[in-house]
Amino acid sequence: MSCPTAGGGSGLSIDEEETAETRIRRLISEHPLIIFSRSSCCMCHVMKKLLVTIGVHPTVIELDDHEFASLPRPPSHDTLISSRNLSPAVFIGGTCVGGLESLVALHLSGHLVPKLVEVGVLWLETMGNEGNGGPLPIIEQSEPLIFVAV
């Protein structure tokens, strides 16, 4: 397991006694938004770009090929799904969302932003003239953002 490319905190320490599965489960429980990737995976860049554009900065952990077999699978996927199909794999609030295709589908359906708000990694505020200096109410996302590669 490589050092993370984003995020921080003491939860990223590596205990030589921990198995890959135990380490992965610990990291998932400690980070509300985490991506597991391979260093050679270009789709991780696309996934990070989508999330950063929305306004969140995920913790990113690069795994070795043999460690991907230890990743929990999304509940909706067949147990025969290959670990290659889950690279990169994103977990939101401890639940495996899946790979890039699943994350984009969640975003296009309008469910990604509310899920990120729910787990506490994204705060949305209205632009108004409240003037009281207090927190502003959360706004609903009416239309998903569309990203076009240029």
One Martini backbone bead per residue (centre of mass of N, CA, C, O) as a GRO file, in nm:
protein
  150
    1MET     BB    1   0.096   0.036   0.024
    2SER     BB    2   0.061   0.358  -0.039
    3CYS     BB    3   0.073   0.665  -0.017
    4PRO     BB    4  -0.110   0.924  -0.009
    5THR     BB    5  -0.236   1.193  -0.234
    6ALA     BB    6  -0.456   1.260  -0.016
    7GLY     BB    7  -0.500   1.401   0.265
    8GLY     BB    8  -0.507   1.302   0.623
    9GLY     BB    9  -0.364   1.178   0.907
   10SER     BB   10  -0.325   0.912   1.136
   11GLY     BB   11  -0.498   0.687   0.970
   12LEU     BB   12  -0.243   0.632   0.752
   13SER     BB   13  -0.108   0.431   0.897
   14ILE     BB   14   0.129   0.158   0.914
   15ASP     BB   15   0.072  -0.176   1.009
   16GLU     BB   16   0.250  -0.463   0.983
   17GLU     BB   17   0.021  -0.652   1.123
   18GLU     BB   18  -0.170  -0.578   0.914
   19THR     BB   19  -0.391  -0.649   0.700
   20ALA     BB   20  -0.526  -0.547   0.416
   21GLU     BB   21  -0.821  -0.571   0.507
   22THR     BB   22  -0.796  -0.420   0.777
   23ARG     BB   23  -0.681  -0.157   0.663
   24ILE     BB   24  -0.913  -0.091   0.472
   25ARG     BB   25  -1.142  -0.087   0.683
   26ARG     BB   26  -1.019   0.136   0.854
   27LEU     BB   27  -1.008   0.358   0.637
   28ILE     BB   28  -1.310   0.360   0.575
   29SER     BB   29  -1.399   0.436   0.875
   30GLU     BB   30  -1.209   0.715   0.886
   31HIS     BB   31  -1.326   0.793   0.586
   32PRO     BB   32  -1.591   0.940   0.417
   33LEU     BB   33  -1.377   0.987   0.166
   34ILE     BB   34  -1.259   0.721  -0.050
   35ILE     BB   35  -0.985   0.619  -0.262
   36PHE     BB   36  -0.904   0.335  -0.457
   37SER     BB   37  -0.592   0.277  -0.627
   38ARG     BB   38  -0.384   0.284  -0.896
   39SER     BB   39  -0.104   0.421  -1.027
   40SER     BB   40  -0.208   0.339  -1.338
   41CYS     BB   41  -0.483   0.502  -1.298
   42CYS     BB   42  -0.666   0.732  -1.489
   43MET     BB   43  -0.955   0.732  -1.349
   44CYS     BB   44  -0.877   0.870  -1.085
   45HIS     BB   45  -0.849   1.153  -1.200
   46VAL     BB   46  -1.146   1.183  -1.283
   47MET     BB   47  -1.268   1.138  -1.004
   48LYS     BB   48  -1.122   1.370  -0.859
   49LYS     BB   49  -1.223   1.599  -1.044
   50LEU     BB   50  -1.520   1.571  -0.980
   51LEU     BB   51  -1.497   1.615  -0.669
   52VAL     BB   52  -1.345   1.889  -0.675
   53THR     BB   53  -1.561   2.043  -0.839
   54ILE     BB   54  -1.775   2.011  -0.609
   55GLY     BB   55  -1.577   2.042  -0.319
   56VAL     BB   56  -1.395   1.784  -0.274
   57HIS     BB   57  -1.136   1.592  -0.079
   58PRO     BB   58  -1.008   1.303  -0.117
   59THR     BB   59  -0.892   1.016  -0.014
   60VAL     BB   60  -0.591   0.859  -0.146
   61ILE     BB   61  -0.525   0.512  -0.225
   62GLU     BB   62  -0.262   0.304  -0.312
   63LEU     BB   63  -0.273  -0.013  -0.458
   64ASP     BB   64  -0.203  -0.318  -0.495
   65ASP     BB   65  -0.317  -0.569  -0.676
   66HIS     BB   66  -0.354  -0.776  -0.431
   67GLU     BB   67  -0.534  -0.567  -0.254
   68PHE     BB   68  -0.803  -0.549  -0.421
   69ALA     BB   69  -0.932  -0.818  -0.310
   70SER     BB   70  -1.004  -0.667  -0.018
   71LEU     BB   71  -1.233  -0.521  -0.128
   72PRO     BB   72  -1.529  -0.418  -0.092
   73ARG     BB   73  -1.835  -0.462  -0.229
   74PRO     BB   74  -2.093  -0.369  -0.379
   75PRO     BB   75  -2.417  -0.462  -0.317
   76SER     BB   76  -2.503  -0.468  -0.642
   77HIS     BB   77  -2.279  -0.675  -0.689
   78ASP     BB   78  -2.128  -0.927  -0.800
   79THR     BB   79  -1.901  -1.156  -0.668
   80LEU     BB   80  -1.747  -1.182  -0.965
   81ILE     BB   81  -1.619  -0.930  -0.960
   82SER     BB   82  -1.356  -0.757  -1.051
   83SER     BB   83  -1.098  -0.562  -0.937
   84ARG     BB   84  -1.054  -0.409  -1.204
   85ASN     BB   85  -1.352  -0.276  -1.207
   86LEU     BB   86  -1.267  -0.113  -0.917
   87SER     BB   87  -1.071   0.084  -1.083
   88PRO     BB   88  -1.162   0.285  -0.903
   89ALA     BB   89  -1.263   0.305  -0.553
   90VAL     BB   90  -1.553   0.429  -0.384
   91PHE     BB   91  -1.615   0.572  -0.054
   92ILE     BB   92  -1.925   0.655   0.119
   93GLY     BB   93  -1.977   0.623   0.439
   94GLY     BB   94  -1.859   0.308   0.409
   95THR     BB   95  -1.965   0.283   0.111
   96CYS     BB   96  -1.972   0.120  -0.183
   97VAL     BB   97  -2.012   0.260  -0.497
   98GLY     BB   98  -1.753   0.210  -0.683
   99GLY     BB   99  -1.676   0.323  -0.970
  100LEU     BB  100  -1.683   0.561  -1.203
  101GLU     BB  101  -1.958   0.489  -1.325
  102SER     BB  102  -2.115   0.503  -1.053
  103LEU     BB  103  -2.044   0.795  -0.980
  104VAL     BB  104  -2.164   0.931  -1.231
  105ALA     BB  105  -2.451   0.820  -1.195
  106LEU     BB  106  -2.498   0.955  -0.922
  107HIS     BB  107  -2.460   1.242  -1.028
  108LEU     BB  108  -2.673   1.245  -1.267
  109SER     BB  109  -2.914   1.175  -1.055
  110GLY     BB  110  -2.856   1.375  -0.790
  111HIS     BB  111  -2.708   1.196  -0.533
  112LEU     BB  112  -2.421   1.291  -0.455
  113VAL     BB  113  -2.440   1.554  -0.296
  114PRO     BB  114  -2.627   1.455  -0.065
  115LYS     BB  115  -2.425   1.236   0.029
  116LEU     BB  116  -2.191   1.432   0.100
  117VAL     BB  117  -2.353   1.589   0.308
  118GLU     BB  118  -2.436   1.351   0.495
  119VAL     BB  119  -2.113   1.282   0.563
  120GLY     BB  120  -1.958   1.582   0.585
  121VAL     BB  121  -1.786   1.688   0.304
  122LEU     BB  122  -2.034   1.889   0.239
  123TRP     BB  123  -2.113   2.240   0.202
  124LEU     BB  124  -2.412   2.427   0.158
  125GLU     BB  125  -2.490   2.761   0.044
  126THR     BB  126  -2.658   3.042   0.033
  127MET     BB  127  -2.723   3.337  -0.148
  128GLY     BB  128  -2.763   3.607   0.077
  129ASN     BB  129  -2.926   3.864   0.308
  130GLU     BB  130  -2.918   3.790   0.618
  131GLY     BB  131  -2.682   3.932   0.819
  132ASN     BB  132  -2.630   3.735   1.091
  133GLY     BB  133  -2.366   3.534   1.053
  134GLY     BB  134  -2.487   3.274   1.011
  135PRO     BB  135  -2.591   3.002   0.898
  136LEU     BB  136  -2.680   2.864   0.603
  137PRO     BB  137  -2.880   2.705   0.412
  138ILE     BB  138  -2.936   2.430   0.248
  139ILE     BB  139  -2.918   2.328  -0.080
  140GLU     BB  140  -3.054   2.203  -0.354
  141GLN     BB  141  -3.002   1.985  -0.620
  142SER     BB  142  -3.141   2.012  -0.940
  143GLU     BB  143  -2.873   1.987  -1.116
  144PRO     BB  144  -2.637   1.834  -1.265
  145LEU     BB  145  -2.322   1.830  -1.335
  146ILE     BB  146  -2.135   1.877  -1.634
  147PHE     BB  147  -1.866   1.697  -1.785
  148VAL     BB  148  -1.603   1.803  -2.010
  149ALA     BB  149  -1.361   1.697  -2.206
  150VAL     BB  150  -1.056   1.889  -2.335
   0.00000   0.00000   0.00000
